[in-house]
C-alpha positions as semicolon CSV with decimal commas, in nm:
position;residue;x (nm);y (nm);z (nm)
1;X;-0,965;0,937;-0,850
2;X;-0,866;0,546;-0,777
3;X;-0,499;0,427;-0,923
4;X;-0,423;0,121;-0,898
5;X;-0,051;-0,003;-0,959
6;X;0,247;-0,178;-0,826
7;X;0,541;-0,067;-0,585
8;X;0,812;-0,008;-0,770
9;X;1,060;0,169;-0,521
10;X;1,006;0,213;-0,153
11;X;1,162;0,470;0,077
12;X;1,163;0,378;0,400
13;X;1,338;0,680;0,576
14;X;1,027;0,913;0,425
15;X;0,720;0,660;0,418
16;X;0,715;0,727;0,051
17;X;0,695;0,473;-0,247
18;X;0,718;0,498;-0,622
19;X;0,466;0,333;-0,808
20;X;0,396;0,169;-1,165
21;X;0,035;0,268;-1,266
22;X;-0,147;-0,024;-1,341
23;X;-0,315;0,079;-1,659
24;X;-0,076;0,376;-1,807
25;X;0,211;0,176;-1,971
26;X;0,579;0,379;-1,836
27;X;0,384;0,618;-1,601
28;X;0,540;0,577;-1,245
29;X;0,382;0,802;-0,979
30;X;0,706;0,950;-0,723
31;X;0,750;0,997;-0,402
32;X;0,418;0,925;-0,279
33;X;0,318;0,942;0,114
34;X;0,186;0,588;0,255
35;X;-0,051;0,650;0,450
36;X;-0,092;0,375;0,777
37;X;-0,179;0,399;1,135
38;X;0,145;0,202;1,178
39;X;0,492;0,177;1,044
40;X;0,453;-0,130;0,809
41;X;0,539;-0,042;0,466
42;X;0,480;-0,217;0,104
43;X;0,766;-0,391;-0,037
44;X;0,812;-0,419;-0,389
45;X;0,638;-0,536;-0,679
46;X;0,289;-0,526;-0,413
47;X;-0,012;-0,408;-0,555
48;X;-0,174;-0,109;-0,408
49;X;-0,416;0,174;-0,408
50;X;-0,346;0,514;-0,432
51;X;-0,596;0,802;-0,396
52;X;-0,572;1,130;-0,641
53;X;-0,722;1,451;-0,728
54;X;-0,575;1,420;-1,071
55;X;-0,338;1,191;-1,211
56;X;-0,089;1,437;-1,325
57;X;0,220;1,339;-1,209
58;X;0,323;1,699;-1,142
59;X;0,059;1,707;-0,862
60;X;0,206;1,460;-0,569
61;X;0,084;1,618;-0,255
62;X;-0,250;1,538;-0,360
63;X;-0,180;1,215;-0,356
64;X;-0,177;0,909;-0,130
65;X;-0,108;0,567;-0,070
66;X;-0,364;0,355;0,100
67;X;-0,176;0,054;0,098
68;X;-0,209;-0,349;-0,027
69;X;-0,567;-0,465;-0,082
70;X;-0,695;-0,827;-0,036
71;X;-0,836;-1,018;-0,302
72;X;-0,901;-1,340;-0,404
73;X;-0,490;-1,400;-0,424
74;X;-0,431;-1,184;-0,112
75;X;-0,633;-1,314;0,143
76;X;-0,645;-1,295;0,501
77;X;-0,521;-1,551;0,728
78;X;-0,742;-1,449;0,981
79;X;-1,075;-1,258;1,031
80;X;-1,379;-1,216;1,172
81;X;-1,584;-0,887;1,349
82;X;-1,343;-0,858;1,634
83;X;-1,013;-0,980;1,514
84;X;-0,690;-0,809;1,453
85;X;-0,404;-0,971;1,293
86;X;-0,062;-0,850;1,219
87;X;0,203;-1,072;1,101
88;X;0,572;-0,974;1,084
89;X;0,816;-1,061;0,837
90;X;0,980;-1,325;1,044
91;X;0,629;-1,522;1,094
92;X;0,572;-1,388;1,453
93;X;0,227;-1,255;1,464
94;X;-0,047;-1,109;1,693
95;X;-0,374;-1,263;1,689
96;X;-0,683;-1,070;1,859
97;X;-1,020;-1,192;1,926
């Protein structure tokens, strides 16, 4: 199953983040594991993915976050076949091609 939602707490000792279900009104999913290849986590209020077996909330470690996807208001500031970006918070950024 595909949730869809917004961050609405983030943990950033555990890699974990709470999130507002997008289209179940008061349901926020707990403690759920981000999953990266990298340390970078969501902040709040981004919209992300999560993937489920069920949408129980009594079922988290069958659940994960896949992170912030990019859309027609999210887009990237770079791309291409062989390109990888990564921006920090402060504006630095690495720019491969």
């Amino acid at each position: 199953m595909i949730i869809f939602g917004t961050v609405s707490k983030v943990d950033y000792a555990k890699a974990r983040v709470d999130v507002a279900v997008a289209d179940q009104e008061d349901m926020i999913l707990k403690d759920i594991p981000y999953f990266t290849w990298m340390y970078a986590m969501p902040k709040k209020k981004d919209y992300v993915v999560i993937i489920s077996e069920d949408k129980s909330t009594d079922k988290f470690s069958h659940m994960v976050c896949l992170g912030t996807p990019y859309s027609d208001k999210r887009k990237p500031k770079k791309n291409g076949k062989d390109v990888v970006y990564i921006e920090f918070p402060d504006g630095t950024y690495v720019h491969y091609d």
